[in-house]
XYZ file of C-alpha atoms in Angstrom:
255
model
C 150.801 14.019 51.686
C 147.167 15.712 52.834
C 146.837 19.625 50.800
C 143.200 19.690 52.589
C 142.431 22.952 52.772
C 145.022 24.798 50.502
C 144.324 26.042 46.355
C 146.859 25.138 44.269
C 146.618 27.132 40.274
C 148.338 24.682 37.666
C 149.617 26.057 34.708
C 148.790 24.869 31.254
C 147.029 22.642 33.238
C 144.708 20.594 30.928
C 147.061 18.382 29.709
C 150.207 16.367 30.468
C 152.285 17.073 33.317
C 150.155 19.834 34.210
C 147.198 17.023 34.038
C 148.223 14.581 36.205
C 149.229 17.666 38.826
C 146.028 18.895 38.889
C 144.846 14.899 39.479
C 147.648 14.529 42.274
C 146.876 17.481 44.085
C 142.257 16.766 44.029
C 143.246 13.437 45.294
C 145.939 15.070 48.618
C 142.918 17.655 48.954
C 143.681 20.922 47.238
C 141.083 22.783 46.122
C 142.293 23.131 41.255
C 142.429 26.184 39.508
C 143.340 24.381 36.054
C 144.386 26.975 33.841
C 144.262 26.537 30.161
C 144.435 28.086 26.063
C 143.523 25.426 24.380
C 140.703 22.034 23.888
C 138.021 24.110 27.193
C 136.229 20.536 26.348
C 139.146 18.679 27.981
C 139.434 21.133 30.626
C 135.530 20.618 31.637
C 136.621 17.395 31.230
C 139.392 17.210 34.182
C 136.534 20.036 35.915
C 134.606 16.654 36.419
C 137.234 14.184 37.255
C 138.227 16.616 40.369
C 134.769 17.172 41.764
C 134.113 12.776 41.280
C 137.264 13.872 44.105
C 135.763 15.778 46.035
C 137.251 18.635 46.162
C 136.294 22.380 44.015
C 137.556 22.788 40.493
C 137.726 26.036 38.479
C 139.154 25.868 35.611
C 139.647 29.400 33.864
C 141.264 30.573 29.780
C 144.350 32.396 30.183
C 146.973 32.869 27.895
C 150.800 32.646 31.169
C 152.440 34.386 28.832
C 150.686 37.676 29.025
C 151.405 39.410 32.324
C 146.991 41.033 32.354
C 146.024 36.947 31.253
C 148.048 36.225 34.480
C 146.866 39.325 37.040
C 142.765 37.562 35.643
C 143.701 34.425 36.766
C 144.609 34.814 40.092
C 142.085 37.691 40.604
C 139.732 34.600 38.764
C 141.574 32.002 41.949
C 140.928 34.816 44.148
C 137.760 35.344 44.670
C 136.719 31.402 44.114
C 139.236 30.677 47.010
C 139.739 33.307 48.930
C 144.242 32.509 49.239
C 146.130 30.580 46.657
C 148.404 28.429 48.839
C 150.326 26.400 46.075
C 151.562 27.830 42.513
C 153.061 25.323 40.080
C 154.585 27.047 37.151
C 153.687 23.634 35.115
C 152.882 26.169 31.565
C 155.716 25.068 28.293
C 156.851 24.318 24.339
C 159.343 23.148 22.796
C 160.171 24.274 18.391
C 162.999 21.412 18.537
C 166.073 23.897 16.487
C 169.029 25.144 16.842
C 170.402 28.217 17.142
C 171.208 27.729 13.122
C 167.840 27.702 12.490
C 165.398 29.496 15.448
C 163.536 32.149 14.320
C 162.227 35.914 16.748
C 158.835 34.467 16.606
C 160.253 30.884 17.733
C 161.999 32.654 20.412
C 160.205 34.745 21.765
C 157.166 32.622 21.453
C 159.110 30.251 23.909
C 160.137 32.769 26.165
C 157.397 33.930 26.692
C 155.685 30.894 27.206
C 157.514 28.306 29.543
C 159.894 32.270 31.333
C 158.442 34.686 31.655
C 155.428 33.305 32.286
C 157.045 31.374 34.664
C 158.311 34.858 36.614
C 155.384 37.405 36.440
C 153.487 33.487 38.155
C 155.238 33.749 40.781
C 154.733 36.915 41.521
C 152.213 37.511 41.508
C 151.884 33.831 44.257
C 154.100 35.783 45.995
C 152.518 39.279 46.383
C 149.317 37.136 46.726
C 151.082 35.078 49.482
C 152.729 37.794 52.085
C 148.691 39.809 51.503
C 147.876 36.771 53.041
C 150.625 35.582 55.255
C 151.342 31.720 56.499
C 153.901 31.502 53.801
C 153.109 28.822 51.401
C 154.264 27.061 47.872
C 155.992 27.632 44.374
C 156.460 24.564 42.443
C 158.100 24.988 38.543
C 158.362 23.091 36.203
C 161.739 22.835 34.679
C 163.593 19.933 32.793
C 166.828 17.889 33.043
C 167.807 21.462 30.116
C 168.367 23.374 32.724
C 171.388 22.255 32.558
C 171.767 19.345 30.402
C 172.596 21.240 26.561
C 169.857 18.944 24.248
C 171.291 20.278 20.677
C 168.973 20.882 18.520
C 166.378 22.941 20.677
C 168.325 25.703 22.300
C 165.561 28.181 22.547
C 164.188 25.152 25.156
C 167.357 24.932 27.338
C 167.108 28.657 27.178
C 164.411 28.653 28.970
C 164.824 25.796 31.421
C 167.979 27.119 31.859
C 166.092 30.221 33.426
C 163.725 29.128 35.171
C 166.527 27.284 37.054
C 167.306 30.311 38.065
C 164.215 31.819 39.036
C 164.057 29.436 41.363
C 167.467 30.138 43.093
C 166.702 33.280 43.097
C 163.391 33.720 43.764
C 163.151 31.134 46.958
C 166.373 33.269 48.168
C 164.222 36.384 48.164
C 161.185 34.861 48.991
C 162.233 32.603 52.672
C 161.815 35.778 54.899
C 158.198 35.308 54.256
C 157.445 31.699 54.648
C 157.346 31.004 50.555
C 159.575 28.084 49.222
C 159.960 27.766 46.233
C 161.404 24.699 43.897
C 161.740 23.820 41.163
C 161.384 20.083 39.436
C 163.596 18.996 37.001
C 161.309 15.539 34.552
C 163.861 13.450 31.824
C 161.425 12.254 29.629
C 158.219 12.395 30.490
C 155.362 10.151 28.709
C 153.236 13.526 26.956
C 152.304 14.946 23.916
C 155.307 17.069 23.989
C 157.076 14.224 22.885
C 154.028 12.354 20.319
C 156.883 12.429 17.461
C 159.238 10.904 19.651
C 156.799 8.352 21.658
C 155.251 6.880 18.355
C 157.890 6.345 16.660
C 158.444 2.382 17.985
C 163.033 2.755 16.831
C 163.551 5.859 17.927
C 161.388 5.451 22.010
C 164.250 2.117 21.628
C 166.743 4.648 21.241
C 165.142 5.919 24.050
C 164.581 3.840 26.592
C 168.363 2.768 26.613
C 169.265 6.041 27.486
C 167.925 6.218 30.198
C 168.843 3.942 33.398
C 165.649 2.739 34.860
C 164.715 1.758 30.739
C 161.539 3.366 30.411
C 160.425 7.285 30.477
C 158.253 8.661 33.384
C 154.401 8.132 33.888
C 153.069 12.159 33.805
C 152.186 10.448 37.338
C 155.449 9.618 38.871
C 156.505 13.666 37.884
C 153.198 14.456 39.705
C 153.475 13.170 42.835
C 157.065 13.832 43.862
C 155.521 17.759 42.813
C 152.327 16.676 45.533
C 155.335 16.354 47.725
C 156.755 20.066 46.968
C 154.052 21.149 48.113
C 152.873 18.840 50.955
C 154.856 19.600 54.660
C 157.140 17.038 54.201
C 158.969 19.244 51.890
C 159.217 21.803 54.320
C 163.048 22.300 54.258
C 163.014 22.261 50.728
C 164.352 25.785 48.421
C 165.799 26.962 45.686
C 167.176 24.075 44.424
C 166.113 21.688 41.582
C 164.621 18.022 42.172
C 165.349 16.081 39.321
C 163.067 12.879 37.927
C 164.672 11.149 35.179
C 165.505 8.243 35.617
C 169.436 8.631 35.763
C 169.690 10.021 32.271
C 171.438 12.870 33.244
C 174.059 10.297 35.096
C 174.747 7.563 32.188
C 178.068 6.918 30.631
C 179.306 4.721 27.003
C 180.922 3.217 29.589
C 184.008 4.594 28.357
C-alpha cells in the first residue's frame, strides 16, 4: 500500500479512529490534512508524529457541519499541497437517545456532523478531484448501525443509514470520473466515543461476549482497512460498505 505523493484529508482527525487513520495513511506515504474542532494541543502533537514519519502535514480547525468551513478546509489543503486525492469523512457524534426523548437540538447536531458533513465533504472532494483529474478516493466512516438497529441511539443510526445511501449513490454518480466512494462500517471500537462501556468492566465483558471474535476492535485495525481502500489494491471497490465488526452483525443467540 504505497500512497507516496497522495494528499489525504481526514475529518475529526485528532482523536479515536481519525487519529489512527491519520497515522496509518502517513505511514503509507501520504501528505495529511488533519481537520479538528477541539483540542488543538492534540492536533499539534499528532502533527509532530506525522512529521517524524517523514510526511508533510497541516492541521486545520474547521467545523465540518458548516459548508463554509468545509470549503475553507479544502482551500487550505489545496494551497498547501496543490491537490486532494483521498477524502476520509470520519467526524461523528452520538447522543445515545431514543425516538421518544431525542430533542430537536440533538437531532440537528448529530445529522449535521455525521451526515451533512459527509455529503458536502464528498461533494467538495469530488469537485476538486474532477478539476485536477486522475480520479480519487472518498472513504466514509460509517458504522454497523447503517444497517443494524441500535435502540436508544436513533439519530445516530439514522445518520449512518443516510451515509449508506450517500456512499452507494455518490459511488455510482462519480464512477465515470474515476472517483471511488466506499464506506467503512466499524463495529465496537476502543475509542473515546465508547468510553462509558470501555471503562465499565461488566459492560465491556458483556460486549466482548457478543462479538464472535471475542473483543472490540483497536482503532488501528479500522485504519488499516482505510489505508487499503485508499490504495491501488482496492481499485474495483465502489458504492459499497466494507464492515469491520468482528462478526457482531452475524452473531446469533443459537435458537
